[in-house]
Short mmCIF file of C-alpha atoms and ligand atoms in Angstrom, two decimals:
data_model
loop_
_atom_site.label_atom_id
_atom_site.label_comp_id
_atom_site.label_asym_id
_atom_site.label_seq_id
_atom_site.Cartn_x
_atom_site.Cartn_y
_atom_site.Cartn_z
CA MET A 1 30.04 1.96 5.78
CA GLU A 2 33.17 0.79 4.02
CA ARG A 3 32.74 0.79 0.33
CA PHE A 4 32.79 -2.69 -1.08
CA SER A 5 35.04 -1.32 -3.80
CA ASN A 6 37.33 -1.06 -0.79
CA SER A 7 36.89 -4.36 0.86
CA ARG A 8 38.56 -7.85 0.25
CA ARG A 9 36.66 -11.04 1.53
CA ARG A 10 33.69 -9.21 3.41
CA PHE A 11 30.41 -10.22 3.16
CA LEU A 12 27.00 -8.82 4.85
CA GLU A 13 25.71 -11.59 6.87
CA ALA A 14 22.19 -11.43 8.70
CA SER A 15 21.32 -13.87 11.98
CA ALA A 16 18.55 -14.18 14.58
CA ALA A 17 20.61 -11.55 16.28
CA GLY A 18 20.77 -9.03 13.39
CA VAL A 19 23.41 -8.12 10.41
CA ALA A 20 27.23 -7.88 10.48
CA LEU A 21 30.23 -7.71 8.32
CA GLY A 22 32.55 -10.59 8.88
CA LEU A 23 34.65 -12.63 6.72
CA THR A 24 33.46 -15.11 4.17
CA GLY A 25 33.56 -18.53 3.75
CA CYS A 26 34.69 -20.41 0.84
CA ALA A 27 31.32 -22.11 -0.40
CA SER A 28 31.67 -21.40 -4.69
CA THR A 29 28.96 -21.61 -7.08
CA PRO A 30 29.21 -21.02 -10.83
CA PRO A 31 29.43 -17.61 -12.39
CA PRO A 32 25.95 -16.10 -13.47
CA GLY A 33 25.73 -17.33 -16.91
CA PRO A 34 22.49 -16.31 -18.41
CA LYS A 35 23.05 -13.97 -21.69
CA GLY A 36 21.31 -11.39 -20.19
CA GLY A 37 22.38 -11.25 -16.89
CA ARG A 38 21.37 -12.56 -13.42
CA VAL A 39 19.14 -10.65 -11.01
CA ALA A 40 17.95 -11.87 -7.40
CA ILE A 41 15.37 -10.32 -5.65
CA ILE A 42 15.02 -11.38 -1.85
CA GLY A 43 11.56 -10.91 -0.66
CA GLY A 44 8.21 -11.76 -2.93
CA GLY A 45 5.79 -9.30 -1.70
CA TYR A 46 4.02 -6.27 -3.08
CA GLY A 47 7.43 -4.53 -4.38
CA GLY A 48 9.90 -7.55 -4.70
CA ALA A 49 7.54 -9.64 -6.99
CA THR A 50 6.46 -6.95 -8.64
CA ALA A 51 9.95 -5.69 -9.65
CA ALA A 52 10.58 -9.77 -10.45
CA LYS A 53 7.42 -9.92 -13.02
CA TYR A 54 8.20 -6.35 -14.61
CA ILE A 55 12.10 -7.03 -15.21
CA ARG A 56 11.38 -10.37 -16.99
CA MET A 57 8.53 -8.23 -18.87
CA LEU A 58 11.11 -5.92 -20.22
CA ASP A 59 13.82 -7.89 -20.96
CA SER A 60 13.65 -11.23 -21.21
CA SER A 61 17.20 -12.53 -21.31
CA ILE A 62 17.21 -11.63 -17.76
CA GLU A 63 17.17 -14.42 -15.57
CA VAL A 64 15.23 -13.47 -12.26
CA VAL A 65 15.40 -15.45 -9.13
CA LEU A 66 12.83 -14.78 -6.71
CA ILE A 67 14.00 -15.84 -2.94
CA GLU A 68 10.84 -15.48 -0.39
CA PRO A 69 10.32 -18.55 2.32
CA ASN A 70 6.65 -18.38 2.36
CA GLU A 71 4.65 -21.32 -0.54
CA VAL A 72 1.93 -18.61 -1.14
CA PHE A 73 1.44 -15.00 -1.13
CA VAL A 74 -0.93 -13.57 1.54
CA SER A 75 -1.52 -10.44 1.51
CA CYS A 76 -1.61 -7.66 4.21
CA PRO A 77 -4.13 -5.42 2.30
CA MET A 78 -7.36 -6.52 3.15
CA SER A 79 -6.35 -8.56 5.79
CA ASN A 80 -8.07 -6.57 8.31
CA MET A 81 -11.31 -7.79 7.01
CA VAL A 82 -10.54 -11.24 7.80
CA LEU A 83 -10.37 -9.61 11.21
CA GLY A 84 -13.79 -8.77 11.15
CA GLY A 85 -15.19 -11.53 9.30
CA PHE A 86 -15.72 -10.43 6.35
CA LEU A 87 -13.61 -12.40 4.22
CA THR A 88 -11.55 -15.46 4.55
CA MET A 89 -7.54 -16.14 4.36
CA ASN A 90 -7.87 -17.70 1.16
CA ASP A 91 -9.57 -14.54 -0.16
CA ILE A 92 -6.63 -13.10 0.94
CA THR A 93 -4.04 -15.82 -0.42
CA THR A 94 -2.95 -15.81 -4.09
CA PRO A 95 -0.05 -18.81 -5.09
CA TYR A 96 3.50 -17.58 -7.21
CA THR A 97 2.82 -19.85 -10.13
CA ALA A 98 2.04 -17.38 -12.78
CA LEU A 99 5.02 -15.44 -11.56
CA ALA A 100 6.71 -18.55 -12.42
CA GLN A 101 5.19 -20.45 -15.65
CA ARG A 102 3.70 -17.14 -17.28
CA HIS A 103 6.91 -14.88 -16.22
CA GLY A 104 9.19 -17.77 -16.19
CA VAL A 105 10.88 -15.82 -12.63
CA ARG A 106 12.69 -18.64 -11.35
CA ILE A 107 11.42 -19.00 -7.15
CA VAL A 108 13.32 -20.10 -4.42
CA ARG A 109 11.53 -21.27 -1.65
CA ASP A 110 14.59 -20.36 0.74
CA MET A 111 15.22 -17.37 3.47
CA ALA A 112 18.14 -15.56 2.21
CA THR A 113 20.85 -15.34 5.34
CA ALA A 114 23.68 -12.83 4.02
CA ILE A 115 24.89 -11.17 0.89
CA ASP A 116 28.49 -11.65 -0.49
CA MET A 117 29.25 -8.37 -2.52
CA GLU A 118 32.48 -9.75 -3.22
CA LYS A 119 31.00 -13.10 -4.78
CA LYS A 120 27.88 -11.29 -5.76
CA GLN A 121 25.81 -14.39 -4.03
CA VAL A 122 23.02 -14.76 -1.74
CA ARG A 123 23.38 -17.26 0.69
CA LEU A 124 20.08 -19.03 1.78
CA ALA A 125 19.05 -20.82 5.02
CA LYS A 126 19.06 -24.13 3.43
CA GLY A 127 19.45 -24.23 -0.53
CA ASP A 128 22.49 -23.49 -2.74
CA PRO A 129 24.24 -19.79 -2.61
CA VAL A 130 22.26 -17.35 -5.63
CA ALA A 131 25.12 -15.82 -7.82
CA PHE A 132 23.96 -12.19 -9.28
CA ASP A 133 24.58 -9.79 -11.46
CA ARG A 134 22.25 -7.05 -9.72
CA LEU A 135 21.08 -7.58 -6.25
CA ILE A 136 17.37 -6.39 -5.34
CA VAL A 137 16.26 -6.10 -1.49
CA SER A 138 12.70 -6.20 -0.67
CA PRO A 139 12.40 -7.85 2.93
CA GLY A 140 8.98 -5.55 4.43
CA ILE A 141 9.41 -4.81 7.91
CA ASP A 142 10.66 -5.96 10.65
CA PHE A 143 10.22 -5.28 14.76
CA MET A 144 11.80 -3.38 17.23
CA TRP A 145 11.45 -5.79 20.19
CA GLU A 146 14.16 -4.26 22.34
CA ALA A 147 10.84 -1.34 22.78
CA LEU A 148 8.70 -3.67 24.82
CA PRO A 149 11.30 -5.82 26.87
CA ALA A 150 8.85 -8.68 28.00
CA MET A 151 8.09 -8.93 24.39
CA GLY A 152 11.45 -10.57 23.49
CA SER A 153 10.46 -14.01 23.90
CA ALA A 154 9.19 -16.40 21.56
CA GLU A 155 6.65 -17.52 23.70
CA ALA A 156 5.42 -13.44 24.53
CA GLN A 157 5.15 -13.72 20.58
CA SER A 158 2.69 -16.45 20.11
CA GLN A 159 0.74 -15.13 23.15
CA VAL A 160 0.79 -11.08 22.14
CA LEU A 161 0.28 -11.04 18.22
CA HIS A 162 0.94 -8.25 16.01
CA ALA A 163 -0.96 -9.29 13.01
CA TRP A 164 1.52 -7.01 10.93
CA LYS A 165 2.59 -9.35 8.52
CA ALA A 166 -0.43 -11.50 7.10
CA GLY A 167 -0.50 -14.95 7.39
CA PRO A 168 -0.77 -17.19 10.59
CA GLN A 169 -0.95 -14.64 12.64
CA THR A 170 -3.57 -13.34 10.77
CA ALA A 171 -5.97 -16.49 11.18
CA ALA A 172 -4.56 -16.86 14.94
CA LEU A 173 -5.81 -13.21 16.27
CA ARG A 174 -9.17 -13.62 14.32
CA ARG A 175 -9.31 -16.75 16.68
CA GLN A 176 -8.34 -14.93 19.76
CA LEU A 177 -11.34 -12.33 18.87
CA GLU A 178 -13.83 -15.58 18.34
CA ALA A 179 -12.67 -16.97 21.19
CA MET A 180 -13.43 -13.88 23.69
CA PRO A 181 -16.30 -13.51 25.42
CA ASP A 182 -19.07 -10.70 24.83
CA GLY A 183 -18.31 -7.95 27.39
CA GLY A 184 -14.56 -8.52 26.93
CA THR A 185 -12.42 -5.69 25.56
CA TYR A 186 -9.47 -5.68 22.47
CA VAL A 187 -6.53 -3.46 23.18
CA LEU A 188 -4.71 -2.02 20.08
CA SER A 189 -1.39 -0.63 21.02
CA MET A 190 -0.06 1.43 17.85
CA PRO A 191 3.30 2.55 17.09
CA GLU A 192 4.66 6.32 16.61
CA ALA A 193 5.21 7.04 13.07
CA PRO A 194 6.67 5.98 10.70
CA TYR A 195 5.39 2.55 10.52
CA ARG A 196 4.02 -0.14 7.90
CA CYS A 197 0.37 1.47 6.52
CA PRO A 198 -0.37 4.63 8.12
CA PRO A 199 -4.68 4.35 8.40
CA GLY A 200 -3.98 0.61 8.76
CA PRO A 201 -4.40 0.55 12.50
CA TYR A 202 -7.42 2.88 12.31
CA GLU A 203 -8.78 0.18 9.79
CA ARG A 204 -8.27 -2.44 12.04
CA ALA A 205 -9.86 -0.56 14.84
CA CYS A 206 -12.89 -0.68 12.46
CA GLN A 207 -13.24 -4.00 11.66
CA VAL A 208 -12.94 -5.39 15.15
CA ALA A 209 -15.75 -2.84 16.03
CA ALA A 210 -17.96 -4.34 13.16
CA TYR A 211 -17.68 -7.46 14.74
CA PHE A 212 -18.32 -6.96 17.82
CA LYS A 213 -21.18 -4.86 16.95
CA ALA A 214 -22.77 -7.81 15.06
CA ARG A 215 -21.93 -10.58 17.78
CA LYS A 216 -20.48 -9.55 20.70
CA PRO A 217 -22.43 -6.12 21.26
CA ARG A 218 -20.94 -5.76 24.81
CA SER A 219 -16.94 -5.23 23.74
CA LYS A 220 -15.17 -2.96 23.34
CA VAL A 221 -11.91 -1.86 21.38
CA ILE A 222 -9.51 0.74 23.20
CA LEU A 223 -6.98 2.54 20.40
CA LEU A 224 -3.73 2.95 22.15
CA ASP A 225 -2.53 5.14 19.51
CA ALA A 226 1.79 6.47 20.26
CA ASN A 227 0.76 9.50 18.20
CA PRO A 228 -0.77 12.85 19.13
CA ASP A 229 -3.52 12.13 17.06
CA VAL A 230 -4.90 10.26 13.96
CA THR A 231 -2.06 9.82 11.39
CA SER A 232 -4.07 9.47 8.13
CA LYS A 233 -7.18 10.28 6.82
CA GLY A 234 -8.38 11.70 10.91
CA PRO A 235 -11.87 13.32 10.05
CA LEU A 236 -12.77 10.35 8.02
CA PHE A 237 -11.89 7.76 10.44
CA LYS A 238 -13.06 9.88 13.69
CA LYS A 239 -16.66 10.53 12.02
CA ALA A 240 -16.88 6.41 11.25
CA TRP A 241 -15.72 6.09 14.68
CA ALA A 242 -18.80 8.47 16.21
CA ASP A 243 -21.54 7.18 13.12
CA LEU A 244 -20.58 3.31 13.27
CA TYR A 245 -18.46 2.78 16.27
CA LYS A 246 -20.24 4.63 19.48
CA GLY A 247 -19.97 3.18 22.60
CA ILE A 248 -17.92 0.22 21.15
CA ILE A 249 -14.38 2.13 19.84
CA GLU A 250 -12.70 4.36 22.43
CA TYR A 251 -9.50 6.23 21.15
CA ARG A 252 -6.53 7.77 23.02
CA PRO A 253 -4.03 9.39 21.16
CA ASN A 254 -0.63 9.72 23.12
CA SER A 255 -0.28 6.67 24.45
CA LYS A 256 2.79 5.33 23.73
CA ALA A 257 3.42 1.18 24.77
CA THR A 258 6.27 0.96 27.26
CA ASP A 259 5.88 -2.73 27.37
CA VAL A 260 3.54 -5.55 27.83
CA ASP A 261 2.51 -7.44 31.28
CA VAL A 262 1.93 -10.88 29.05
CA ARG A 263 0.31 -13.00 31.96
CA GLY A 264 -1.33 -9.95 33.23
CA SER A 265 -2.66 -9.13 30.05
CA THR A 266 -1.89 -5.45 30.18
CA VAL A 267 -0.66 -3.09 28.29
CA LYS A 268 2.08 -1.30 30.07
CA LEU A 269 2.28 2.90 29.09
CA GLU A 270 4.27 5.82 29.78
CA PHE A 271 1.49 6.87 32.16
CA GLY A 272 -1.00 3.95 33.42
CA ASP A 273 -1.77 0.40 32.06
CA VAL A 274 -4.84 -0.73 29.66
CA ARG A 275 -5.97 -3.63 30.53
CA GLY A 276 -7.66 -6.13 28.26
CA ALA A 277 -9.38 -9.63 27.17
CA VAL A 278 -7.16 -9.84 23.50
CA LEU A 279 -3.89 -7.48 23.18
CA ASN A 280 -2.78 -6.88 19.46
CA VAL A 281 0.71 -5.17 20.15
CA LEU A 282 2.35 -3.55 16.90
CA PRO A 283 5.79 -2.81 17.99
CA PRO A 284 7.96 0.17 16.13
CA MET A 285 9.32 -1.12 13.03
CA LYS A 286 11.90 -0.87 11.40
CA ALA A 287 13.81 -2.35 7.39
CA GLY A 288 13.40 -5.91 7.70
CA ALA A 289 16.65 -7.68 8.86
CA ILE A 290 17.92 -8.79 6.23
CA ALA A 291 18.51 -4.71 4.88
CA ALA A 292 20.48 -4.27 7.66
CA PRO A 293 23.57 -3.01 6.30
CA PHE A 294 21.73 -1.11 3.56
CA ILE A 295 20.30 1.30 7.27
CA THR A 296 21.63 4.79 6.89
CA ALA A 297 18.69 6.38 8.55
CA ASN A 298 18.16 6.64 12.01
CA ASN A 299 19.08 2.99 12.63
CA ARG A 300 15.51 1.65 10.98
CA TRP A 301 15.91 2.72 7.29
CA CYS A 302 17.41 2.36 3.61
CA ALA A 303 18.03 5.48 2.11
CA ILE A 304 18.44 5.32 -1.44
CA ASP A 305 18.99 6.87 -5.38
CA TRP A 306 15.27 7.42 -6.40
CA LEU A 307 16.46 7.07 -10.17
CA THR A 308 17.85 3.72 -9.95
CA TYR A 309 17.14 2.82 -6.46
CA GLU A 310 20.30 1.96 -5.74
CA SER A 311 21.13 1.86 -1.99
CA LYS A 312 23.25 4.86 -0.96
CA ALA A 313 25.12 2.62 1.17
CA VAL A 314 26.30 -0.11 -1.14
CA LYS A 315 26.65 0.30 -4.90
CA GLY A 316 24.75 -2.85 -6.87
CA VAL A 317 22.49 -3.20 -4.63
CA HIS A 318 18.59 -2.05 -5.08
CA ILE A 319 16.04 -1.63 -2.74
CA LEU A 320 12.28 -1.64 -2.07
CA GLY A 321 9.25 -1.42 -0.48
CA ASP A 322 9.05 -0.75 3.22
CA SER A 323 12.57 -0.82 3.85
CA LEU A 324 13.06 2.28 2.90
CA LEU A 325 13.77 5.73 4.17
CA PRO A 326 10.69 7.28 1.81
CA GLY A 327 10.52 10.35 0.20
CA PRO A 328 8.57 13.35 2.32
CA LEU A 329 4.41 11.91 2.64
CA MET A 330 5.42 8.70 0.93
CA PRO A 331 3.17 6.70 3.11
CA LYS A 332 5.05 2.50 3.22
CA SER A 333 1.85 1.29 1.30
CA ALA A 334 1.68 -1.74 -1.12
CA THR A 335 0.62 0.74 -3.20
CA MET A 336 4.20 2.60 -3.21
CA ALA A 337 5.84 -0.97 -2.89
CA ASN A 338 4.45 -2.14 -6.45
CA GLY A 339 4.93 1.28 -8.35
CA GLN A 340 8.74 1.18 -6.55
CA GLY A 341 8.80 -2.56 -7.91
CA LYS A 342 8.07 -1.25 -11.68
CA ALA A 343 10.43 2.20 -11.95
CA CYS A 344 13.08 -0.69 -9.65
CA ALA A 345 12.65 -2.68 -12.55
CA ALA A 346 12.73 -0.18 -15.96
CA ALA A 347 16.02 1.31 -14.01
CA VAL A 348 17.72 -2.05 -13.54
CA VAL A 349 17.18 -3.07 -16.81
CA ALA A 350 18.27 0.06 -18.11
CA LEU A 351 21.77 -0.22 -16.69
CA MET A 352 21.83 -4.06 -17.34
CA GLN A 353 21.64 -3.30 -20.40
CA GLY A 354 24.38 0.17 -20.70
CA GLN A 355 21.47 2.86 -21.08
CA PRO A 356 20.31 5.59 -18.91
CA PRO A 357 17.19 5.40 -16.43
CA ASN A 358 14.47 7.67 -16.41
CA ASN A 359 15.31 11.11 -15.02
CA SER A 360 11.95 12.02 -14.19
CA PRO A 361 9.92 9.40 -12.23
CA THR A 362 6.76 9.58 -10.89
CA LEU A 363 5.12 7.61 -8.36
CA VAL A 364 1.29 7.41 -7.15
CA ASN A 365 -0.28 6.28 -4.05
CA THR A 366 -4.13 5.46 -3.18
CA CYS A 367 -4.86 3.98 0.53
CA TYR A 368 -8.37 2.41 0.73
CA SER A 369 -9.58 1.34 4.17
CA MET A 370 -12.92 -0.55 4.89
CA VAL A 371 -14.57 0.90 7.97
CA SER A 372 -17.37 -1.74 7.75
CA ASP A 373 -18.33 -4.23 5.88
CA LYS A 374 -19.25 -2.57 2.81
CA LEU A 375 -18.01 1.02 3.78
CA ALA A 376 -14.68 2.70 2.31
CA ILE A 377 -12.42 6.11 2.67
CA HIS A 378 -9.46 6.62 0.74
CA VAL A 379 -6.49 9.17 0.60
CA ALA A 380 -4.42 9.42 -2.43
CA SER A 381 -1.05 11.33 -3.47
CA VAL A 382 1.42 11.67 -6.34
CA HIS A 383 4.86 11.88 -5.86
CA LYS A 384 7.60 13.55 -8.42
CA TYR A 385 11.39 13.21 -8.54
CA ASP A 386 12.66 16.41 -8.06
CA GLY A 387 16.36 16.45 -9.76
CA GLY A 388 17.27 19.28 -7.43
CA ASP A 389 17.84 17.93 -3.99
CA GLY A 390 16.83 14.42 -5.63
CA GLN A 391 14.06 13.56 -3.27
CA MET A 392 10.68 12.17 -4.44
CA LYS A 393 8.43 15.60 -3.63
CA THR A 394 4.53 15.19 -3.17
CA VAL A 395 2.98 17.65 -6.30
CA PRO A 396 1.09 20.49 -4.74
CA GLY A 397 -2.77 19.86 -5.56
CA SER A 398 -2.45 16.20 -6.58
CA GLY A 399 -4.40 13.70 -4.82
CA GLY A 400 -6.00 14.33 -1.49
CA VAL A 401 -9.15 12.57 0.59
CA SER A 402 -12.38 11.02 -0.09
CA ALA A 403 -15.68 13.29 0.60
CA ALA A 404 -16.89 11.10 2.97
CA MET A 405 -17.41 7.12 3.13
CA ASN A 406 -19.92 5.16 1.25
CA GLU A 407 -20.50 1.79 -0.69
CA THR A 408 -18.95 3.03 -4.02
CA GLU A 409 -15.25 3.33 -2.30
CA GLY A 410 -16.23 -0.09 -0.59
CA ALA A 411 -16.69 -1.52 -4.54
CA TYR A 412 -13.09 0.16 -5.42
CA THR A 413 -11.59 -1.43 -2.36
CA MET A 414 -12.04 -4.19 -3.70
CA ASN A 415 -11.40 -3.94 -7.43
CA TRP A 416 -8.16 -2.74 -5.86
CA ALA A 417 -7.24 -5.45 -3.82
CA ARG A 418 -7.74 -7.52 -7.06
CA ASN A 419 -5.56 -5.21 -9.65
CA ILE A 420 -2.43 -5.04 -7.31
CA TRP A 421 -2.87 -9.20 -7.07
CA ALA A 422 -3.37 -9.46 -10.86
CA ASP A 423 -0.80 -6.75 -11.30
CA THR A 424 2.04 -8.07 -8.41
CA LEU A 425 1.63 -11.76 -9.33
CA GLY A 426 -0.73 -12.41 -12.39
C1 LIG B 1 -2.84 -5.06 8.40
C2 LIG B 1 -2.42 -4.05 6.89
C3 LIG B 1 -3.07 -3.34 5.92
C4 LIG B 1 -2.47 -2.92 5.00
N1 LIG B 1 -3.25 -2.39 4.01
C5 LIG B 1 -2.75 -1.69 2.99
C6 LIG B 1 -3.66 -1.10 2.05
O1 LIG B 1 -4.91 -1.39 2.04
N2 LIG B 1 -3.35 -0.51 0.64
C7 LIG B 1 -1.84 -0.27 0.84
O2 LIG B 1 -1.48 0.16 -0.60
N3 LIG B 1 -1.22 -0.95 2.06
C8 LIG B 1 -1.43 -1.62 3.09
N4 LIG B 1 -0.49 -2.35 3.80
C9 LIG B 1 0.61 -1.59 3.65
C10 LIG B 1 1.73 -3.58 2.55
O3 LIG B 1 1.60 -4.23 2.95
C11 LIG B 1 3.10 -2.93 2.88
O4 LIG B 1 3.40 -1.81 2.51
C12 LIG B 1 3.79 -3.94 2.14
O5 LIG B 1 3.29 -5.13 1.96
C13 LIG B 1 5.16 -3.38 1.67
O6 LIG B 1 5.79 -4.16 0.82
P1 LIG B 1 7.04 -4.65 0.58
O7 LIG B 1 7.52 -5.85 -0.43
O8 LIG B 1 7.96 -3.96 1.13
O9 LIG B 1 7.01 -5.54 2.03
P2 LIG B 1 6.54 -7.22 1.90
O10 LIG B 1 5.23 -7.44 1.39
O11 LIG B 1 6.07 -7.35 3.35
O12 LIG B 1 6.92 -8.74 1.45
C14 LIG B 1 8.80 -8.78 1.98
C15 LIG B 1 8.87 -10.14 1.47
O13 LIG B 1 10.13 -10.41 1.57
C16 LIG B 1 10.25 -11.68 2.88
N5 LIG B 1 11.59 -11.82 2.99
C17 LIG B 1 11.79 -11.17 3.96
N6 LIG B 1 12.68 -11.41 4.79
C18 LIG B 1 13.30 -12.41 3.91
C19 LIG B 1 14.67 -12.83 3.51
N7 LIG B 1 16.24 -12.67 4.36
N8 LIG B 1 14.67 -13.53 2.89
C20 LIG B 1 13.53 -13.65 2.18
N9 LIG B 1 12.66 -13.17 1.97
C21 LIG B 1 12.46 -12.39 2.81
C22 LIG B 1 9.24 -12.25 3.20
O14 LIG B 1 8.51 -13.67 3.22
C23 LIG B 1 7.98 -11.23 2.45
O15 LIG B 1 7.21 -12.00 1.80
C24 LIG B 1 -1.26 -2.92 4.77
C25 LIG B 1 -0.57 -3.60 6.16
C26 LIG B 1 -0.92 -4.11 6.73
C27 LIG B 1 -0.31 -5.02 8.08
#
């Protein structure tokens, strides 16, 4: 990609069709004014909201403008418990008010549609452009609908849900499960790795199975995994399926979806089709659309300098969370996005103060999974910067998995969630 220092009147524009380089219009706004400079952040999820809060905590002379279309934050972690009927949408929803009132983050409720690197502005769907000195981009994931041709239309997407961005689809999928007669089959199709939240689909199968066991005992879960085996906490999930959901969950590895027959309620596979009363299809994923100009790997993910979180494609733009090309064995998780948000905030503040960033950053990850209403398991890892090749490497001997599913871990899971919500938004 052409460097912006060499380009004139070029900008980065996102549209429904994708993102492209093109000529700027002539919109103008006042230059950034605050004493410490201004950081614009696209996306108020786990990465972006955390970065917004921590920049303000580290240097309150820096103005932070957080651009996010949603009125409230709805958490993907714990959203599978809503499908199981053990939590409500309200339980996984947090307002953005503390970020604004306690930390002085300016929240702009809008969608970023384009990034103008020459003018240093983010363009919005509705409001005036937002000027910045530095930009952080944390839009999460978007779906590669082209991998499932019949799912391209809005109508198909309103019938066969993913519920992989928590919010209205979570509530809608729960309603579909409630409306399904006892004896029906719920089919969950998951893509090849990498995708958002490695253990998430397996946890979802457990949660839906827990609901069926209690309320619709003749119903079944079929989990179609495009991967050759369970990608996270395999032995622990398999034990949960055998001990808790024997005869309810059927796990089928090497079952990659090639399309969906929406009217026929059928997932089409490379070999054979699977019909269900409720389909839940997770397409392959890539960086959120607005991050498309910064994609450097496999047409999907954005590589960064791990010391500054600066894009390898464009200077002055920092990228976080699920949009990243991760380090080896680094999951796309909320714990990671939250940790990256803090590390990025510290690096951005250092750069804006003319200081060097931390030259030895470390990130930790813990992913809990609820396998019933009370029992949980976890996997943990530590990732440290390696100055040799600039990668974040897992620290040998660090982390690991639970010895067995148990209720203590179940209590830890809820505490983890409350803690990360407070850390991200409180
Ligand atoms: C069912 C499920 C369960 C999960 N469970 C866990 C778990 O137990 N533990 C764990 O650690 N992780 C879990 N995850 C993963 C976790 O949710 C993600 O890794 C995390 O949300 C990534 O953070 P992010 O900031 O990159 O993206 P997000 O949190 O998705 O935030 C992206 C934000 O950007 C906004 N946005 C996008 N485009 C634009 C734009 N153009 N303009 C303005 N705003 C925009 C979106 O509205 C959104 O608010 C789970 C995920 C799922 C789906």
